[in-house]
């Protein structure tokens, strides 16, 4: 969490176009270096997470988030909040306001540190921290992408792996360089034009301090952009003690208490995990292991590789395979060319394999306005639905970004959603299940994959078979 706080403090003097510095050569701290809303809300989110324990109920967590953000928002009313968020703070019954502002990404850094054993739990909680205000798909996406980078860095992923995974899953253009971005970049507060730039600054930086300097040099919304980049850099590099001390000098007692409580809890969970072999195994398998390399014959390199396996930046693990898009698409094309029952089974097996490797599908979503119980208007999201020739309704889904880019809905917002989570929504609730996942209404027959290219209608019965085979094979 210090990474986000330091990014905020160091970037604060250079916020807004008139103050942008556009160079990496500047003093890290000055009299103008102070915390802003980025730090306040980062601490507010951390406190809410700490209050909800290791297995938070979503509704309780969201209420805790609202209570904590309002508490600290009122305690620090002049920290520099956006207009919509300021209005949200003053509402008696605050509701999300369809924002895709970068606030959802700058406050999420505590999530992956507290929930390191399960990527999908971390992404789900990251979404929850966004949705209480920033329930626009791009706002949720910004928070999830930031959390995913931090999670991958904590698990030893290389920058190359992080770049490839985040580009593929979230669709951000990370091919640009900071030198290409810097000249025309200006103050903008959307996730779409802040999160990718922060990731690129992190990818180019060569140390924690260099990431901070690189992010500030881009300009724009410097404190928030640098808070996001700093949160990633902390997970990858760690932070020098002298910089931590500089941050602590600039924080009031109540925010320091949150930071200290958070640091102690991360340490406690880490120690408990290391004492439990099952949890150690779960942590180690949170990311897909890199396939064994070919023998090099160099014993010194081999020994060095064993010593550094799992450390930051070694490339000891690959990014999670969110999509396995190529394998599924090949199966769908095979079925389209030869529509036999055997090829249907090939498609189902490809989907099952992708699910077991942590794969995700892309699902288009539509913002919808509806009245709440109190008669007020509220914004929510719904999945895109299509009808087949026989009149049945299907949830529209794409096997990944490549298939999505070819679809007629490609200009609409879309979310990367874990395959297992998506398919579970089409199964009956387990008897006695507490807090069951939301289920898709029975009138939706199932999922239509890649409707414009190689349409495959995945029925509820097929989904049931996928889980039946999976249970029989122990998820292999």
XYZ file of C-alpha atoms in Angstrom:
476
model
C 0.000 0.000 0.000
C 2.980 2.313 0.509
C 3.548 2.198 -3.257
C 0.208 3.848 -3.982
C 0.677 6.355 -1.164
C 4.166 7.356 -2.299
C 2.999 7.650 -5.888
C 0.225 9.973 -4.744
C 2.494 12.118 -2.562
C 5.322 12.371 -5.089
C 2.982 13.016 -8.008
C 0.795 15.589 -6.225
C 2.882 18.736 -6.997
C 2.793 17.922 -10.717
C -0.927 17.259 -11.152
C -2.867 19.084 -13.899
C -1.488 20.195 -17.244
C -0.144 23.508 -15.917
C 2.015 21.660 -13.378
C 3.113 18.679 -15.475
C 6.884 18.321 -15.556
C 7.439 15.914 -18.521
C 10.870 14.816 -17.312
C 12.234 12.218 -14.893
C 14.666 14.769 -13.435
C 12.792 16.381 -10.523
C 12.994 16.413 -6.695
C 11.047 13.481 -5.250
C 9.828 15.514 -2.277
C 9.200 19.189 -1.632
C 6.967 21.360 0.539
C 4.203 20.748 -1.992
C 4.422 16.950 -1.681
C 1.317 15.883 0.207
C -1.252 13.107 0.239
C -4.511 13.587 -1.631
C -7.788 11.721 -2.133
C -5.845 8.806 -3.645
C -4.210 8.046 -0.290
C -7.369 8.712 1.712
C -9.449 6.293 -0.349
C -6.664 3.674 -0.519
C -6.679 3.646 3.291
C -10.492 3.633 3.406
C -10.665 0.558 1.163
C -7.937 -1.184 3.190
C -9.818 -0.571 6.434
C -13.062 -1.950 4.986
C -11.257 -5.087 3.784
C -9.589 -5.567 7.156
C -12.925 -5.240 8.947
C -14.509 -7.955 6.776
C -11.989 -10.739 7.316
C -10.506 -13.314 4.956
C -13.795 -14.558 3.469
C -15.927 -11.434 3.083
C -19.596 -11.592 2.208
C -20.031 -9.333 -0.812
C -22.989 -7.342 0.498
C -21.342 -6.810 3.877
C -18.095 -5.808 2.154
C -19.818 -3.284 -0.093
C -21.552 -1.680 2.895
C -18.257 -1.614 4.792
C -16.676 0.076 1.770
C -19.376 2.745 1.681
C -19.123 3.374 5.428
C -15.320 3.583 5.395
C -15.091 5.823 2.321
C -17.714 8.185 3.701
C -15.999 8.284 7.101
C -12.621 9.267 5.702
C -14.147 11.405 2.981
C -15.853 13.536 5.607
C -12.757 13.510 7.794
C -10.650 14.845 4.888
C -13.160 16.867 2.834
C -10.560 18.900 0.927
C -8.361 16.062 -0.303
C -9.250 16.711 -3.953
C -12.201 14.479 -4.809
C -13.961 14.630 -8.145
C -17.328 16.366 -8.278
C -19.405 13.187 -8.658
C -17.610 11.474 -5.788
C -18.032 14.556 -3.593
C -21.766 14.436 -4.266
C -21.776 10.692 -3.532
C -20.163 11.340 -0.155
C -23.020 13.645 0.816
C -25.909 11.345 -0.123
C -27.919 9.711 2.656
C -28.131 6.471 0.696
C -25.220 6.644 -1.775
C -25.548 4.636 -4.978
C -23.033 3.912 -7.750
C -23.089 6.485 -10.521
C -21.803 4.636 -13.609
C -18.333 6.150 -13.389
C -15.307 4.970 -15.356
C -13.001 7.391 -13.536
C -9.532 6.281 -12.460
C -10.492 6.413 -8.785
C -11.467 2.744 -8.883
C -7.921 1.767 -9.886
C -6.006 4.078 -7.568
C -7.688 2.741 -4.403
C -7.568 -1.043 -5.092
C -3.969 -1.908 -4.170
C -4.774 -3.498 -0.780
C -6.879 -6.244 -2.395
C -4.205 -8.472 -4.013
C -1.954 -8.184 -0.955
C -4.702 -9.466 1.368
C -6.039 -12.155 -0.992
C -2.962 -13.803 -2.484
C -4.133 -17.424 -2.639
C -6.899 -17.062 -5.208
C -6.649 -14.795 -8.250
C -10.368 -15.020 -8.920
C -11.261 -14.071 -5.363
C -8.913 -11.088 -5.676
C -10.498 -10.011 -8.978
C -14.001 -10.429 -7.568
C -13.171 -8.328 -4.511
C -11.431 -5.750 -6.719
C -14.682 -5.458 -8.679
C -16.631 -5.021 -5.430
C -14.349 -2.167 -4.327
C -15.063 -0.427 -7.630
C -18.780 -1.084 -7.979
C -19.950 0.905 -4.951
C -19.211 4.019 -7.023
C -17.566 3.102 -10.334
C -19.967 0.486 -11.698
C -19.298 1.292 -15.354
C -17.566 -1.698 -17.036
C -14.438 0.386 -17.695
C -14.298 1.434 -14.036
C -14.498 -2.193 -12.927
C -11.984 -3.225 -15.585
C -9.475 -0.604 -14.413
C -9.632 -1.869 -10.831
C -9.358 -5.504 -11.895
C -6.444 -4.875 -14.265
C -4.519 -3.018 -11.553
C -5.202 -5.786 -9.042
C -4.160 -8.430 -11.596
C -0.789 -6.749 -12.237
C -0.080 -6.565 -8.499
C -1.199 -10.164 -7.966
C 1.042 -11.411 -10.776
C 4.009 -9.411 -9.473
C 3.535 -10.854 -5.979
C 3.654 -14.338 -7.509
C 6.930 -13.730 -9.336
C 5.695 -13.089 -12.869
C 8.100 -11.336 -15.218
C 7.189 -8.032 -16.813
C 6.947 -9.744 -20.176
C 4.403 -12.171 -18.768
C 2.461 -9.393 -17.067
C 2.372 -7.326 -20.256
C 1.198 -10.246 -22.382
C -1.495 -11.355 -19.948
C -2.936 -7.909 -19.230
C -2.950 -6.982 -22.936
C -4.771 -10.181 -23.842
C -7.287 -10.224 -21.017
C -8.161 -6.565 -20.594
C -7.510 -5.348 -24.115
C -5.253 -2.441 -23.116
C -2.735 -1.251 -25.695
C 0.593 -1.742 -23.929
C 2.655 -1.651 -27.129
C 3.362 2.075 -26.799
C 6.419 3.539 -25.079
C 6.521 6.341 -22.542
C 8.448 8.463 -25.052
C 5.542 8.050 -27.478
C 2.907 8.829 -24.839
C 4.591 11.767 -23.104
C 4.447 14.594 -25.720
C 0.668 14.656 -26.199
C -0.527 13.177 -22.917
C -2.656 15.540 -20.862
C -4.845 15.613 -17.772
C -7.547 12.963 -18.070
C -9.302 11.089 -15.285
C -10.720 7.996 -16.998
C -9.508 4.454 -16.381
C -9.191 3.968 -20.146
C -6.570 6.719 -20.414
C -4.824 6.311 -17.062
C -4.503 2.617 -16.225
C -2.705 1.571 -19.455
C -0.304 4.498 -19.133
C 0.416 3.590 -15.499
C 1.086 -0.028 -16.496
C 3.448 1.083 -19.270
C 5.343 3.310 -16.804
C 5.651 0.303 -14.480
C 6.838 -1.931 -17.315
C 9.518 0.550 -18.400
C 10.793 1.456 -14.927
C 13.968 -0.221 -13.698
C 13.437 0.178 -9.953
C 10.714 1.393 -7.624
C 12.005 4.971 -7.778
C 12.464 4.816 -11.544
C 8.839 3.680 -12.004
C 7.703 6.657 -9.909
C 9.822 9.106 -11.894
C 8.691 7.607 -15.199
C 5.022 7.858 -14.238
C 5.312 11.473 -13.093
C 7.139 12.380 -16.304
C 4.132 11.371 -18.414
C 2.104 14.258 -17.013
C -1.677 14.291 -16.901
C -3.340 13.289 -13.640
C 0.100 12.788 -12.132
C -0.799 11.850 -8.567
C -3.345 9.185 -9.546
C -1.344 7.781 -12.457
C 1.729 7.517 -10.229
C -0.276 6.012 -7.357
C -1.415 3.223 -9.697
C 2.080 2.666 -11.121
C 3.600 2.818 -7.635
C 1.240 0.166 -6.324
C 2.470 -2.173 -9.057
C 6.126 -1.288 -8.524
C 5.910 -2.047 -4.794
C 4.735 -5.606 -5.481
C 7.506 -6.126 -8.045
C 10.505 -4.361 -6.474
C 9.649 -3.611 -2.871
C 10.299 -0.114 -1.492
C 13.478 1.356 0.057
C 13.060 2.113 3.764
C 14.039 5.770 3.366
C 11.091 6.325 1.013
C 8.722 4.600 3.425
C 9.901 6.952 6.164
C 9.278 9.952 3.901
C 5.708 8.714 3.345
C 5.105 8.217 7.055
C 6.229 11.779 7.817
C 3.437 13.082 5.632
C 0.556 10.963 6.923
C -1.752 11.833 9.853
C -2.083 9.451 12.775
C -5.377 7.840 11.747
C -4.145 6.967 8.246
C -0.890 5.648 9.702
C -2.926 3.381 11.976
C -4.681 1.897 8.938
C -1.365 1.395 7.126
C 0.216 -0.273 10.168
C -2.798 -2.491 10.733
C -2.772 -3.483 7.059
C 0.971 -4.256 7.103
C 0.594 -6.394 10.229
C -2.356 -8.310 8.743
C -0.530 -9.057 5.489
C 2.390 -10.397 7.558
C 0.052 -12.478 9.747
C -1.713 -14.064 6.775
C 1.631 -14.741 5.124
C 2.966 -16.510 8.218
C -0.214 -18.549 8.658
C -0.134 -19.592 5.013
C 3.499 -20.704 5.213
C 2.648 -22.903 8.215
C -0.123 -24.718 6.313
C 1.061 -27.001 3.453
C -2.373 -26.946 1.800
C -2.370 -23.153 1.703
C 1.228 -23.094 0.462
C 0.194 -25.366 -2.401
C -2.825 -23.177 -3.134
C -0.607 -20.077 -3.249
C 1.922 -21.785 -5.495
C -0.836 -22.898 -7.872
C -2.511 -19.513 -7.986
C -0.631 -18.975 -11.241
C -0.049 -21.472 -14.029
C 3.470 -22.891 -13.783
C 5.900 -22.301 -16.618
C 6.481 -25.442 -18.731
C 9.930 -27.010 -18.128
C 12.659 -25.458 -20.245
C 14.900 -27.512 -22.509
C 18.115 -28.708 -20.921
C 20.812 -26.134 -21.471
C 23.707 -28.185 -20.138
C 24.830 -25.194 -18.120
C 24.860 -26.472 -14.526
C 25.635 -23.074 -13.029
C 22.634 -21.484 -14.753
C 20.457 -24.406 -13.738
C 21.481 -24.008 -10.088
C 20.958 -20.249 -10.237
C 17.520 -20.819 -11.684
C 16.584 -23.036 -8.739
C 17.796 -20.453 -6.264
C 15.790 -17.623 -7.827
C 12.641 -19.533 -8.728
C 9.584 -17.572 -7.678
C 11.426 -14.302 -6.986
C 10.310 -11.012 -8.461
C 11.115 -10.571 -12.114
C 12.723 -13.961 -12.703
C 9.973 -15.164 -14.998
C 9.480 -18.209 -12.766
C 5.791 -18.316 -13.623
C 3.673 -17.451 -16.613
C 0.638 -15.258 -16.451
C -2.627 -17.083 -15.824
C -4.087 -18.419 -19.043
C -7.329 -16.444 -18.942
C -8.609 -17.421 -22.335
C -6.956 -20.400 -24.085
C -8.770 -18.777 -26.973
C -6.833 -20.472 -29.771
C -7.621 -24.001 -28.610
C -11.343 -23.342 -28.230
C -11.568 -21.483 -31.542
C -9.855 -24.374 -33.330
C -12.409 -26.779 -31.838
C -15.286 -24.518 -32.908
C -13.916 -24.289 -36.457
C -13.542 -28.072 -36.573
C -17.184 -28.441 -35.535
C -18.348 -25.865 -38.089
C -16.579 -27.795 -40.859
C -17.798 -31.189 -39.673
C -20.838 -30.936 -37.354
C -20.689 -34.343 -35.674
C -21.412 -35.347 -32.090
C -17.729 -36.267 -31.658
C -16.716 -32.710 -32.565
C -19.276 -31.325 -30.097
C -17.462 -33.344 -27.434
C -14.143 -31.868 -28.629
C -15.585 -28.362 -28.098
C -16.870 -29.214 -24.620
C -13.510 -30.706 -23.662
C -11.676 -27.591 -24.891
C -13.982 -25.414 -22.767
C -13.465 -27.699 -19.748
C -9.680 -27.566 -20.158
C -9.745 -23.762 -20.417
C -11.931 -23.563 -17.317
C -9.493 -25.687 -15.311
C -6.585 -23.476 -16.339
C -8.337 -20.346 -15.066
C -9.600 -19.277 -18.502
C -11.942 -16.372 -19.116
C -14.494 -15.456 -21.760
C -15.452 -11.956 -22.870
C -19.097 -11.056 -22.321
C -20.623 -7.801 -23.653
C -22.557 -5.796 -21.078
C -25.096 -3.000 -21.357
C -25.609 -0.255 -18.748
C -29.275 -0.180 -17.719
C -31.194 2.402 -15.747
C -33.919 1.148 -13.439
C -35.859 2.337 -10.418
C -34.846 1.150 -6.989
C -37.282 0.162 -4.238
C -37.303 3.758 -3.040
C -38.229 4.992 -6.486
C -34.806 6.478 -7.213
C -33.045 5.833 -10.501
C -30.067 3.493 -10.337
C -27.585 2.245 -12.906
C -26.798 -1.422 -13.287
C -25.415 -3.805 -15.915
C -26.929 -6.660 -17.876
C -25.443 -9.207 -20.233
C -26.232 -8.991 -23.944
C -28.857 -11.529 -24.980
C -29.479 -12.939 -28.493
C -32.297 -15.121 -29.830
C -31.820 -18.218 -31.980
C -34.077 -19.235 -34.874
C -36.160 -21.411 -32.551
C -36.965 -18.409 -30.350
C -34.727 -19.333 -27.405
C -32.630 -16.683 -25.633
C -28.860 -16.990 -25.134
C -26.187 -14.989 -23.327
C -23.722 -13.619 -25.912
C -20.123 -14.616 -25.107
C -16.795 -14.508 -26.965
C -13.891 -16.884 -26.459
C -11.458 -13.985 -26.051
C -10.400 -10.567 -27.295
C -9.602 -11.821 -30.803
C -13.076 -13.271 -31.350
C -14.672 -10.280 -29.618
C -12.912 -7.821 -31.924
C -14.591 -9.508 -34.912
C -18.074 -9.381 -33.403
C -20.787 -6.833 -34.055
C -20.712 -5.884 -30.360
C -16.996 -5.036 -30.362
C -17.599 -1.346 -29.660
C -19.657 -2.127 -26.563
C -18.175 -2.556 -23.081
C -17.212 -6.142 -22.253
C -15.929 -7.892 -19.155
C -13.416 -10.720 -18.905
C -15.221 -13.293 -16.770
C -13.802 -16.555 -15.444
C -15.255 -19.486 -17.371
C -15.976 -21.487 -14.236
C -17.781 -18.567 -12.624
C -19.781 -17.916 -15.790
C -20.850 -21.537 -16.251
C -21.762 -21.914 -12.581
C -24.384 -19.215 -13.070
C -26.278 -21.658 -15.325
C -26.376 -24.463 -12.725
C -28.965 -24.934 -9.932
C -27.931 -23.616 -6.492
C -26.437 -26.255 -4.211
C -28.820 -27.200 -1.409
C -27.926 -25.322 1.762
C -25.347 -23.180 -0.079
C -24.585 -19.942 1.732
C -24.360 -16.789 -0.364
C -24.871 -18.659 -3.674
C -23.468 -17.109 -6.823
C -26.093 -15.206 -8.770
C -27.917 -17.557 -11.119
C -29.012 -16.724 -14.681
C -32.830 -16.793 -15.109
C -34.236 -20.083 -16.430
C -35.591 -18.415 -19.589
C -31.990 -18.035 -20.813
C -31.208 -21.359 -22.511
C -27.432 -21.065 -22.184
C -24.496 -19.377 -23.899
C -23.870 -18.664 -27.572
C -20.122 -18.528 -28.247
C -18.750 -16.326 -31.060
C -22.201 -15.763 -32.626
C -20.978 -13.989 -35.779
C -18.152 -16.368 -36.755
C -18.424 -19.914 -35.406
C -21.611 -19.908 -33.304
C -21.770 -22.652 -30.702
C -24.864 -22.967 -28.512
C -23.714 -24.183 -25.111
C -26.904 -25.398 -23.432
C -27.530 -25.827 -19.722
C -27.441 -29.588 -20.264
C -23.989 -29.342 -21.857
C -22.790 -27.168 -18.977
C -24.032 -29.797 -16.549
C -22.052 -32.442 -18.437
C -18.886 -30.318 -18.263
C -19.148 -30.152 -14.464
C -20.075 -33.861 -14.223
C -16.962 -34.904 -16.171
C -14.870 -32.430 -14.225
C -15.994 -33.821 -10.868
C -15.369 -37.384 -12.041
C -11.822 -36.489 -13.154
C -10.989 -34.347 -10.158
C -10.675 -31.189 -12.250
C -8.010 -32.679 -14.543
